[in-house]
Coordinates of C-alpha atoms in Angstrom, one line a residue:
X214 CA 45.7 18.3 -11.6
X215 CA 46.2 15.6 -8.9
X216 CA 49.4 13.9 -8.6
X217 CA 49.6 9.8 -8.5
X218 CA 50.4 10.3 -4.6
X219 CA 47.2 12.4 -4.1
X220 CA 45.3 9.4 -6.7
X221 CA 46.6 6.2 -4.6
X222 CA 45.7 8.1 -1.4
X223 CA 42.3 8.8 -2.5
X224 CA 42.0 5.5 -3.9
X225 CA 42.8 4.0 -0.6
X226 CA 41.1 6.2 1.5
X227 CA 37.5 5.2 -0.4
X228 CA 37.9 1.8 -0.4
X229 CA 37.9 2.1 3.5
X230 CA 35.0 3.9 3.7
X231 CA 32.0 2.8 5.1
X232 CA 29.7 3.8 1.7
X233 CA 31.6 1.8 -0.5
X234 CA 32.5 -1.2 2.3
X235 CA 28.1 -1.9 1.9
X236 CA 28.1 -1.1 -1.3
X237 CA 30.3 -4.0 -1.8
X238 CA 28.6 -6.0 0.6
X239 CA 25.4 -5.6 -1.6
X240 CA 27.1 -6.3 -5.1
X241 CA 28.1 -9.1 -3.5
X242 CA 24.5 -10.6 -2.6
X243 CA 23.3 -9.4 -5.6
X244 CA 25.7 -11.9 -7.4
X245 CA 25.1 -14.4 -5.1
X246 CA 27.8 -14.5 -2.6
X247 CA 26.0 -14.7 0.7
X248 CA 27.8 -15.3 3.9
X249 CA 26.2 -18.6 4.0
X250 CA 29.1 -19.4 1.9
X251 CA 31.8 -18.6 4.6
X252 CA 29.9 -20.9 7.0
X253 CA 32.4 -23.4 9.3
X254 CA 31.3 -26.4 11.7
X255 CA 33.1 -26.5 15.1
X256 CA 33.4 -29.0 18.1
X257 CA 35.4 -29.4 20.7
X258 CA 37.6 -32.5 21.0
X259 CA 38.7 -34.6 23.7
X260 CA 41.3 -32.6 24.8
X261 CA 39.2 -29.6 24.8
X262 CA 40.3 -27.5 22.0
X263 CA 38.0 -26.2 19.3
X264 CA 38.9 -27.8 16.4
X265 CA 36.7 -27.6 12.6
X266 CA 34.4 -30.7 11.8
X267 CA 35.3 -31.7 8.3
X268 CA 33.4 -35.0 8.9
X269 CA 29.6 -33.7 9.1
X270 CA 28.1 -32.4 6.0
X271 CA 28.2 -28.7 5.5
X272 CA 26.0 -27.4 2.8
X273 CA 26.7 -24.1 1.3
X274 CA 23.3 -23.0 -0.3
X275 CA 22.7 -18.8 -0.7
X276 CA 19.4 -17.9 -2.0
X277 CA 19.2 -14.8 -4.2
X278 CA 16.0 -13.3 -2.9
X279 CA 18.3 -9.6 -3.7
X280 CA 18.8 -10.7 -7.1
X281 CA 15.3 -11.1 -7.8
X282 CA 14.0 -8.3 -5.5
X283 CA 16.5 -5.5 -7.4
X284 CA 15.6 -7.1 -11.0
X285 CA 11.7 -6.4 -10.3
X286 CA 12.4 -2.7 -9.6
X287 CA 14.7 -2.3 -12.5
X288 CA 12.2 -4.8 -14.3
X289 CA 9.0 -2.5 -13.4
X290 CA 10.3 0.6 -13.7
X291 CA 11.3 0.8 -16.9
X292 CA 8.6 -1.7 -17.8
X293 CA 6.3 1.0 -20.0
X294 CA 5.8 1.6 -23.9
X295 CA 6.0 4.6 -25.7
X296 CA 9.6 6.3 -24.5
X297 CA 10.4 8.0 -21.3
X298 CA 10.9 11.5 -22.5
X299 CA 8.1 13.3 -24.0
X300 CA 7.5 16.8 -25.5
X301 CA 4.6 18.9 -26.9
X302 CA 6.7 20.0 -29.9
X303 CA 7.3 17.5 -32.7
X304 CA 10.8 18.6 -33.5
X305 CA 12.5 18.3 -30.1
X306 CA 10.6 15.0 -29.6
X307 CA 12.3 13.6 -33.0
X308 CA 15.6 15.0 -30.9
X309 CA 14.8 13.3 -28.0
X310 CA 13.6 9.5 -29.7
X311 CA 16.7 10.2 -31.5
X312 CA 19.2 10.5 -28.3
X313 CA 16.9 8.8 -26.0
X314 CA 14.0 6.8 -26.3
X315 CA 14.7 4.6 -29.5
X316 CA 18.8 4.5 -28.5
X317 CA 18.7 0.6 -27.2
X318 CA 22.2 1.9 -26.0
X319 CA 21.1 4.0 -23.2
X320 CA 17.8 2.1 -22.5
X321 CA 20.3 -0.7 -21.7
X322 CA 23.1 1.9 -20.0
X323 CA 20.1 3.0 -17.8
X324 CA 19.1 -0.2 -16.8
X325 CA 22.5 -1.2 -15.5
X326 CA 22.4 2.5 -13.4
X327 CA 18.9 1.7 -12.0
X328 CA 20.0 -1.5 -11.0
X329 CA 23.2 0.0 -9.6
X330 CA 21.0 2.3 -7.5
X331 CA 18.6 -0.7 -6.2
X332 CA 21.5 -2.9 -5.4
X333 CA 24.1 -0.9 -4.2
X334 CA 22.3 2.3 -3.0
X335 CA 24.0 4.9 -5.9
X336 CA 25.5 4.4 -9.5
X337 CA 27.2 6.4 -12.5
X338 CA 26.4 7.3 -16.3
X339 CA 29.4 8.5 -18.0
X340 CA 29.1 11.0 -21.0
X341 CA 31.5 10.9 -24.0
X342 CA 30.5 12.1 -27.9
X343 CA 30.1 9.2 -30.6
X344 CA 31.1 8.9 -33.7
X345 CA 28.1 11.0 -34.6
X346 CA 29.1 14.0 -32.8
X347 CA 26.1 13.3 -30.0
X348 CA 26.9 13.0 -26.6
X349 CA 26.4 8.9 -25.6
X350 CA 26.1 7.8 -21.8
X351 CA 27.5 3.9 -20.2
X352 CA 27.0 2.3 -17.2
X353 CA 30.2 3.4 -14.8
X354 CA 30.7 1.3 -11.4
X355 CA 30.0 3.2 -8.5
X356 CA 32.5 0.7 -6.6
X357 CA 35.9 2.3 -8.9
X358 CA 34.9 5.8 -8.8
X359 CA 36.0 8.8 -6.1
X360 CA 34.3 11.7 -6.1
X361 CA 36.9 15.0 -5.3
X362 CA 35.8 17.9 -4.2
X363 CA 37.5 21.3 -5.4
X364 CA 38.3 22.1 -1.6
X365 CA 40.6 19.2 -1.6
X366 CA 42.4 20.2 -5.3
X367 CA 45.2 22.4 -6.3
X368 CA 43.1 23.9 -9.3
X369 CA 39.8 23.8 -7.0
X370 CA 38.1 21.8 -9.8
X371 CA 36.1 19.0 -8.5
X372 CA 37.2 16.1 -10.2
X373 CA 36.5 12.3 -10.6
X374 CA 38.7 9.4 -10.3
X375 CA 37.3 6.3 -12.4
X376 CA 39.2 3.2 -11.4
X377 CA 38.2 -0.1 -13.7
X378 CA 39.6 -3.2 -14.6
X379 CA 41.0 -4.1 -17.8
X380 CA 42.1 -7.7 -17.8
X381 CA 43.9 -9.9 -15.5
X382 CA 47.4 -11.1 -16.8
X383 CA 48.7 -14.8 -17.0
X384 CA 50.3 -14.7 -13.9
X385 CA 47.3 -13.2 -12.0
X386 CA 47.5 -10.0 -11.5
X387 CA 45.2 -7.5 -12.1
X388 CA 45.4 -4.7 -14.4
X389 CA 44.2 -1.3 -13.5
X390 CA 42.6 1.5 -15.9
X391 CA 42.7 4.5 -14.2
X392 CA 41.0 8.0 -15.5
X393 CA 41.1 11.8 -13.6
X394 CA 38.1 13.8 -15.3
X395 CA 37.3 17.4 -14.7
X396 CA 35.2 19.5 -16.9
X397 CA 38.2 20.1 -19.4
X398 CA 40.3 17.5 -19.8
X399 CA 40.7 13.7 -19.2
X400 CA 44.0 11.7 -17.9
X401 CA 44.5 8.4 -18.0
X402 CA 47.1 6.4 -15.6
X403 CA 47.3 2.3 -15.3
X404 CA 48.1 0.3 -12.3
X405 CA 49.0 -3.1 -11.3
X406 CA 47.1 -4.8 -8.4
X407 CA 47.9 -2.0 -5.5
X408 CA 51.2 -1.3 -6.9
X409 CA 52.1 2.1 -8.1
X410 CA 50.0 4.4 -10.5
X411 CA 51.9 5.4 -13.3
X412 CA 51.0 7.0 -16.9
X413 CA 49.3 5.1 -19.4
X414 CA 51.6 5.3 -22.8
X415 CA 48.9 2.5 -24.3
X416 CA 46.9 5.9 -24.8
X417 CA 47.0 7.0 -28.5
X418 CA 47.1 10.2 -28.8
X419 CA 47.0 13.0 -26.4
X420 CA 47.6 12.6 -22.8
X421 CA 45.5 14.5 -21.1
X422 CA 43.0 14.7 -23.9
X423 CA 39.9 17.0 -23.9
X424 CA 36.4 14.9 -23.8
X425 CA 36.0 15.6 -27.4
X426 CA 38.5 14.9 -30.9
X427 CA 38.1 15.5 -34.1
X428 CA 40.0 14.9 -37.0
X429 CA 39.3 16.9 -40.4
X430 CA 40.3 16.5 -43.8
X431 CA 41.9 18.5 -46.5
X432 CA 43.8 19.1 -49.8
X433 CA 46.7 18.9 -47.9
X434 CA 46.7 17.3 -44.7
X435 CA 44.4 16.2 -41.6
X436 CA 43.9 18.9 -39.0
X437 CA 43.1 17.7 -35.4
X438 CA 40.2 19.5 -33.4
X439 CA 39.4 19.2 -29.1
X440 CA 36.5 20.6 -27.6
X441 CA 36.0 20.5 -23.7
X442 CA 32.3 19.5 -22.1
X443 CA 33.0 22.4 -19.6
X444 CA 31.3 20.3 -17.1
X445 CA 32.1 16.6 -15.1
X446 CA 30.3 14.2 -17.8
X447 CA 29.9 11.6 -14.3
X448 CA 26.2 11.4 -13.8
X449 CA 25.3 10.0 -10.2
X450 CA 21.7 8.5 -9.4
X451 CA 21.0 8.4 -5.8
X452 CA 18.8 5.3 -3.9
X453 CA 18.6 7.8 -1.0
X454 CA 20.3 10.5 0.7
X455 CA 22.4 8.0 2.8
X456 CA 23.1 6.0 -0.5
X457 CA 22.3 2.9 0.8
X458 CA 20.8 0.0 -1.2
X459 CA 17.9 -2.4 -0.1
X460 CA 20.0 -5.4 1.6
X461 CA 20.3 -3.2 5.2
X462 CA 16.5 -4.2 5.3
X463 CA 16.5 -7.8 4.5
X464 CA 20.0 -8.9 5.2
X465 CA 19.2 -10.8 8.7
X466 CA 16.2 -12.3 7.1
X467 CA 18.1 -13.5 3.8
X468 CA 21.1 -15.2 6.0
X469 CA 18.2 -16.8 8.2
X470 CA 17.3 -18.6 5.3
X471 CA 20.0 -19.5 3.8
X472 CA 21.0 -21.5 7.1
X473 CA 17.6 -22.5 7.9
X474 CA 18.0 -24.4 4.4
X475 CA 21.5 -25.4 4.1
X476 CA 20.8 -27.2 8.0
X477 CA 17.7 -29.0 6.8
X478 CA 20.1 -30.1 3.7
X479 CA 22.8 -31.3 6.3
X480 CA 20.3 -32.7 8.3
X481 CA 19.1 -34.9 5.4
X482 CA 22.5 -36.0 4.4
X483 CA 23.6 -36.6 7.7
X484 CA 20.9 -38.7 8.9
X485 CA 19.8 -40.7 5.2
X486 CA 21.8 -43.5 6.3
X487 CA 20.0 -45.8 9.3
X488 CA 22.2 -47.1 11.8
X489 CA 23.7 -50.4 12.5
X490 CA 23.2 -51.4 16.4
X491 CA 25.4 -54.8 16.3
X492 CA 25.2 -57.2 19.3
X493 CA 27.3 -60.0 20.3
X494 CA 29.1 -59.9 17.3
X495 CA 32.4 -59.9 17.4
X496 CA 33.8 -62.5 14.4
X497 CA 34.9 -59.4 12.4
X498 CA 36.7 -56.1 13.2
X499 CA 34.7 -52.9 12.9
X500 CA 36.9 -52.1 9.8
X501 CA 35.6 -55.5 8.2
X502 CA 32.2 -54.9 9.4
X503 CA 31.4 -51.3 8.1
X504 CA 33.1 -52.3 4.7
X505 CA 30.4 -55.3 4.1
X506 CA 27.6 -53.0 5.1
X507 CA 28.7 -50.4 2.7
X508 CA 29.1 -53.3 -0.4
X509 CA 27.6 -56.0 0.2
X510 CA 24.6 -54.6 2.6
X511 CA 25.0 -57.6 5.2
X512 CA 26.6 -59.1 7.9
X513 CA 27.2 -62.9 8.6
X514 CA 26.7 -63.7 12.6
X515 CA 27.5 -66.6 15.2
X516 CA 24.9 -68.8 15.7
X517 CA 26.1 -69.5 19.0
X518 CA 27.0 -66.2 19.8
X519 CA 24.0 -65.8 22.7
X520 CA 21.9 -62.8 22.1
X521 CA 23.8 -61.6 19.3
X522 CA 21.4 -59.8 16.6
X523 CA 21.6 -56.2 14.1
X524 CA 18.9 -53.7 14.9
X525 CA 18.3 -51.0 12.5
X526 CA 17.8 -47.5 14.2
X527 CA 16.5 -44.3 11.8
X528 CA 16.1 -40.8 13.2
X529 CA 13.4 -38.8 12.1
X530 CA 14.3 -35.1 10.8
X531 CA 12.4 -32.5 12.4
X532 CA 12.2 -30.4 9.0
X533 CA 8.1 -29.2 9.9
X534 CA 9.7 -26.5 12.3
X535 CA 12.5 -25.9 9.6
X536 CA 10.4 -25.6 7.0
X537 CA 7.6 -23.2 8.7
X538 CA 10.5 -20.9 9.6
X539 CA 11.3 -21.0 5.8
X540 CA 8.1 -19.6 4.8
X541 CA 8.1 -17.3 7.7
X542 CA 11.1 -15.6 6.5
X543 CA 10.3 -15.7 3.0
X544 CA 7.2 -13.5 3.7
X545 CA 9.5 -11.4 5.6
X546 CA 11.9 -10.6 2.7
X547 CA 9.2 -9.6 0.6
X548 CA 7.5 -7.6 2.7
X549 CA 10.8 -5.7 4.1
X550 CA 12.1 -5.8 1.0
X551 CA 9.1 -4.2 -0.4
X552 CA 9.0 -6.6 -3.1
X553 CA 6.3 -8.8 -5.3
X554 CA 6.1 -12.5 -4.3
X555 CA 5.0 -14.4 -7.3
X556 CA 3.9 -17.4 -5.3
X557 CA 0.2 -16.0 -4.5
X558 CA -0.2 -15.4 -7.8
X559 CA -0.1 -18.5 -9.5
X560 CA -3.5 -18.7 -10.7
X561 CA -4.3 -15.1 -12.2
X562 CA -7.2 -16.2 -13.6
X563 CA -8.8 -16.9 -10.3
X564 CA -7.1 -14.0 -8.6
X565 CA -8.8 -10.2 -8.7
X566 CA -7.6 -7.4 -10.0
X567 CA -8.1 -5.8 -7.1
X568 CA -5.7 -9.0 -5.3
X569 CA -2.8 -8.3 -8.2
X570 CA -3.2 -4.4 -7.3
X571 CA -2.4 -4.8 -3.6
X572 CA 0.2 -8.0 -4.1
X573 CA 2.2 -5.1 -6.0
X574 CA 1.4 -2.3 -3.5
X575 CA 5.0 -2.4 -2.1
X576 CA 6.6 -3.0 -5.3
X577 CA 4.8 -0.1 -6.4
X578 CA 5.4 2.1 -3.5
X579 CA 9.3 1.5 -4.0
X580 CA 9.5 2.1 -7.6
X581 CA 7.7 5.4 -7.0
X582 CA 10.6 6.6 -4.5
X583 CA 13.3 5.4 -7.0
X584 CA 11.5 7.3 -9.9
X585 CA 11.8 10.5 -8.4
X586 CA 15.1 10.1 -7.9
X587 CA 15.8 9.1 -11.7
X588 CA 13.8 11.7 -12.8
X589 CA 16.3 14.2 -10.8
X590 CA 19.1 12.2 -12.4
X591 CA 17.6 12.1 -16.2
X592 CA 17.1 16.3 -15.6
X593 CA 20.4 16.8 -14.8
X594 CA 21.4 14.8 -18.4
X595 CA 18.6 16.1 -20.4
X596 CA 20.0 19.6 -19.8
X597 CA 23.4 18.7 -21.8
X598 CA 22.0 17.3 -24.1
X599 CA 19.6 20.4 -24.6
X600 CA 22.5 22.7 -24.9
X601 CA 24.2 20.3 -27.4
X602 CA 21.2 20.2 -29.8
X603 CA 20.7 24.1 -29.1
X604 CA 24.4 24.8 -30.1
X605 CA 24.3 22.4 -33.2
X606 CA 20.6 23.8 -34.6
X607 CA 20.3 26.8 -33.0
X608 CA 17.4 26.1 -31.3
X609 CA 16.7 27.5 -27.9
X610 CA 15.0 24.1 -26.6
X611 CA 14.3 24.7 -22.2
X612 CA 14.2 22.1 -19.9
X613 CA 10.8 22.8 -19.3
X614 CA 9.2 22.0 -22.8
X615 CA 10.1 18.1 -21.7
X616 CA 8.3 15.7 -19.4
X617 CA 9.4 12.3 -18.4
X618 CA 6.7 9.5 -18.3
X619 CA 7.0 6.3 -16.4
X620 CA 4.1 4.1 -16.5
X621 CA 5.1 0.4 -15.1
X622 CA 3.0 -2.5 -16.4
X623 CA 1.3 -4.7 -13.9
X624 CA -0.5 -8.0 -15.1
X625 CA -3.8 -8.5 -14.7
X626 CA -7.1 -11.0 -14.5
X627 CA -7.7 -11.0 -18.1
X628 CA -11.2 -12.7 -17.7
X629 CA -12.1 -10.1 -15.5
X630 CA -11.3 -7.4 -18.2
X631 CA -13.3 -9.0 -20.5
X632 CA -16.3 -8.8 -18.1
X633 CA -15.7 -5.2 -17.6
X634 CA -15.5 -4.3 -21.6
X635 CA -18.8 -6.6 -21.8
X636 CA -20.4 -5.1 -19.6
X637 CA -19.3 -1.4 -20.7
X638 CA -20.5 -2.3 -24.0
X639 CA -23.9 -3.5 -23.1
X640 CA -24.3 -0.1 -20.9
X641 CA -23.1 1.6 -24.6
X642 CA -25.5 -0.2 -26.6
X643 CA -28.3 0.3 -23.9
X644 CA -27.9 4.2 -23.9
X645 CA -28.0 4.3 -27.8
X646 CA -31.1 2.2 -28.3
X647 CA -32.8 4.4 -25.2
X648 CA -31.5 7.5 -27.5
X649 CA -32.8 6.1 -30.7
X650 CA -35.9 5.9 -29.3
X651 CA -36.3 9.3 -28.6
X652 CA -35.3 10.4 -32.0
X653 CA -38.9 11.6 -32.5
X654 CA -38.5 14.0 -29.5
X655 CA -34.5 15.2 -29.6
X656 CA -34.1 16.0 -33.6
X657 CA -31.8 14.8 -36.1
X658 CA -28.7 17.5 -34.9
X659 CA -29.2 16.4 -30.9
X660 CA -29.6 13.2 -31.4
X661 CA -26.4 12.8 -33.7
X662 CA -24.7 15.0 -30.5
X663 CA -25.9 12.4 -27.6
X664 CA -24.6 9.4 -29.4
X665 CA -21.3 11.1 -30.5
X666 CA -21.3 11.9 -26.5
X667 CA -21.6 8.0 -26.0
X668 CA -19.4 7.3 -28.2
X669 CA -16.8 9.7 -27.0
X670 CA -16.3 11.1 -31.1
X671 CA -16.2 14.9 -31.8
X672 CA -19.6 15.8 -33.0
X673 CA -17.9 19.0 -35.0
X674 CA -15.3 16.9 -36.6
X675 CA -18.0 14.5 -38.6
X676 CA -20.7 17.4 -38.4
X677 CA -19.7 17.6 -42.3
X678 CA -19.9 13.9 -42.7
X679 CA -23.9 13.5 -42.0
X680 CA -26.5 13.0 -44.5
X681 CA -29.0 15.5 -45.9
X682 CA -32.1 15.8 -44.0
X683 CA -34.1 14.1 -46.6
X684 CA -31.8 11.4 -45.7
X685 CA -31.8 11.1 -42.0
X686 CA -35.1 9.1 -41.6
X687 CA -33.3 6.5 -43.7
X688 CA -29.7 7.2 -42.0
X689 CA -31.4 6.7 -38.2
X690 CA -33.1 3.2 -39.5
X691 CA -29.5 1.9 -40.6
X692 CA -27.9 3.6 -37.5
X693 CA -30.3 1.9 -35.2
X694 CA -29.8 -1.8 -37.0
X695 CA -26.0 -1.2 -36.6
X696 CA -25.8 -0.3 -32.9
X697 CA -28.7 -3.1 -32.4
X698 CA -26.3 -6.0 -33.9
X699 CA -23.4 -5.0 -31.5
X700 CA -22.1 -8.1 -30.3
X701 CA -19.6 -8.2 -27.4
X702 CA -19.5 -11.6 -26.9
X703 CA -16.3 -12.5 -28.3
X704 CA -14.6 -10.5 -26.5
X705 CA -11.1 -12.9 -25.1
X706 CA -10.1 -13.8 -21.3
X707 CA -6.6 -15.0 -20.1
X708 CA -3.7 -13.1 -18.8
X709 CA -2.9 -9.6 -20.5
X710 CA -0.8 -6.5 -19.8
X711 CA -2.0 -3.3 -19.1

């Protein structure tokens, strides 16, 4: 096991790193703490020393183009009906609705971890058992947790160190969880601010404790049970093989805005305010003069006072270049940042399919390199769980008898689809009436066949269901009157998803 020394040097030793150093930069965009916010006005005084301008307005606005750009991945990606993991065999699939796709829990635990990856290029699931005795997965921050290779151990286990915080106390400091997980046992340590790591005696129980408890009744007494995983229940989900997130391509252009807009919003307040060119004037100090232009919006002057007189100067705000390089930007950050902009989409109903398909080619593009990833990630869970529901029913359930599905909803013209379904029904009806026709020619059996073809049914499956012979002349007369009185018409427009 690792010492507290060896834990506070491995601590210290990430948090340096360059990995975690972006990472943190990205969380923090993602929140919405740009570096517009850390943005200072200087001059240089009379004496020549630079010296900060408190005076001038200084607008702080960050524009969370990240936030939105990580959300639509997350958003998309997980945007399909009908589960993610699928199987041919009805019994494992009632396993895997059961762990999986109708658990709210880890649809929700996965979204944080898919977000995780978008945002800040890598993120954790953690495994634990329920109450239930199944193995349950939450969202762990890739920002508190070390990774520690066996090389670097006394016990050559690899091992992870899961940093988090619990609360902050009264007087401000911070207070530490910490855990040490290999694939036996568990040990828990607390730690105040940067201060020492000690042992946490808050733990009930055991201390180390093995992943799994459980506590059994009898006649006589309660008998206490631990089970080990016998592997690291840390999951991590890669962005890349770099594990960097999606600000390194947009960063420039997102900071470009931001000051682009918060000077146009200087520029506004500094300038809203014409001003005052007083000549000849000198029955009032300037004290006395700014003070009745602020309150009472005039100024009294001399009669005598030879060309004495108030001209009012305002200062037009070049804002077209501003705003121009706005929009240029904006373009920029969706495009880099392989994103969908909303704003050409406004009016779906006058926009193509074909339009909505390419405005989410690059969102597309990017989902389809994070789903591989999470597909890696979800094998690499789906085999525990496997063996847990193999051990428990004695099953002998393989990895590959399960296939993942993602299938991301995109909107669409809605008007268009119903132009497309009228106009596949027409082409239906069409090819019946044609077939009807020819009933005289094809026989009762192959013309039931072509209009089962057309209708895409199973001729064998209703092969039973047709009427006697003696009954078909009759049968084909209703059969034509139905397919005759097919009326598509009603068929709906507006916005749907598909």
């Amino acid at each position: 096991m690792l010492t507290v020394n060896e834990i506070k040097q491995f601590l210290d030793e990430d948090a340096a790193s360059e990995i975690k150093r972006m990472a943190r930069v990205c969380q923090n965009y993602y929140e919405g703490r740009h570096d517009i916010l850390d943005y200072r006005l200087f001059y240089y005084n009379a004496d020549g020393i630079l010296t900060e301008d408190t005076t001038r307005s200084n607008a702080k606005i960050p524009h969370q183009f990240y936030t939105e750009l990580v959300d639509q991945a997350t958003e998309y990606i997980l945007s399909g009906d009908g589960g993610i993991f699928h199987s041919d065999d009805p019994a494992l699939q009632e396993q895997l609705d059961e762990y999986f796709n109708d658990s709210e829990t880890f649809i929700s635990e996965l979204a944080e971890v898919i977000t995780g990856q978008q945002a800040k290029g890598f993120d954790y699931l953690y495994a634990y058992k329920g109450e239930n005795d199944r193995l349950c997965f939450e969202y762990a921050d890739s920002l508190g947790i070390v990774e520690v290779e066996g090389r670097f151990a006394d016990d050559g286990k690899d091992q992870i160190i899961y940093r988090y915080i619990d609360r902050v106390d009264k007087e401000g400091r911070t207070q530490f969880r910490i855990r040490v997980i290999d694939d036996e046992k568990t040990y828990f340590y607390k730690q105040t601010d940067d201060g020492e790591i000690t042992s946490d005696t808050a733990i009930d129980g055991l201390n180390p404790r093995p992943h799994a408890l459980y506590v059994r009744k009898d006649d006589t007494e309660e008998k206490l049970f631990t089970r080990e995983f016998g592997f690291l229940p840390v999951f991590r989900l890669d962005n890349n093989r770099k594990k960097t997130g999606l600000l390194k391509a947009v960063k420039a252009l997102i900071d470009d805005y931001d000051l682009m807009a918060s000077s146009l919003t200087n520029n506004l307040v500094d300038f809203d305010v014409p001003i005052h060119v007083v000549k000849g004037f000198e029955g009032d100090t300037m004290e006395e003069l700014m003070l009745n232009l602020k309150t009472r919006k005039i100024i009294g002057m001399e009669a005598t006072d030879a060309g004495a007189g108030v001209d009012i100067k305002t200062i037009d705000v070049p804002y077209q270049a501003r705003v121009a390089k706005l929009e240029l930007d904006e373009k920029g950050i969706y495009h880099f940042g392989m994103g969908l902009n909303l704003a050409g989409l406004k009016d779906t109903t006058a926009t193509t399919n074909l339009a909505i398909k390419a405005a989410y080619s690059l969102l597309d593009l990017r989902c389809k390199k994070a789903i591989r990833e999470i597909k890696k990630f979800l094998r690499k869970i789906l085999k525990v769980v496997l063996d847990e529901i193999n051990d428990r029913e004695g099953t002998d359930y393989r990895l590959s008898q399960v296939w993942f599905d993602f299938t991301p909803q995109t909107i669409t013209n809605g008007q268009e689809n119903a132009q497309i379904e009228l106009t596949e029904a027409q082409t239906e009806q069409t090819r019946i009436n044609t077939l009807l026709s020819m009933a005289s020619y094809l026989g009762d059996e192959l013309l039931m066949q072509n209009i089962c073809d057309v209708l895409d049914i199973d001729y064998e499956e209703i092969k039973g269901k047709l009427p006697d012979p003696s009954e078909a002349e009759n049968s084909l007369i209703d059969a034509r009157k139905a397919f005759e009185g097919i009326d598509a018409s009603d068929i709906g427009s507006g916005v749907e998803m598909r």
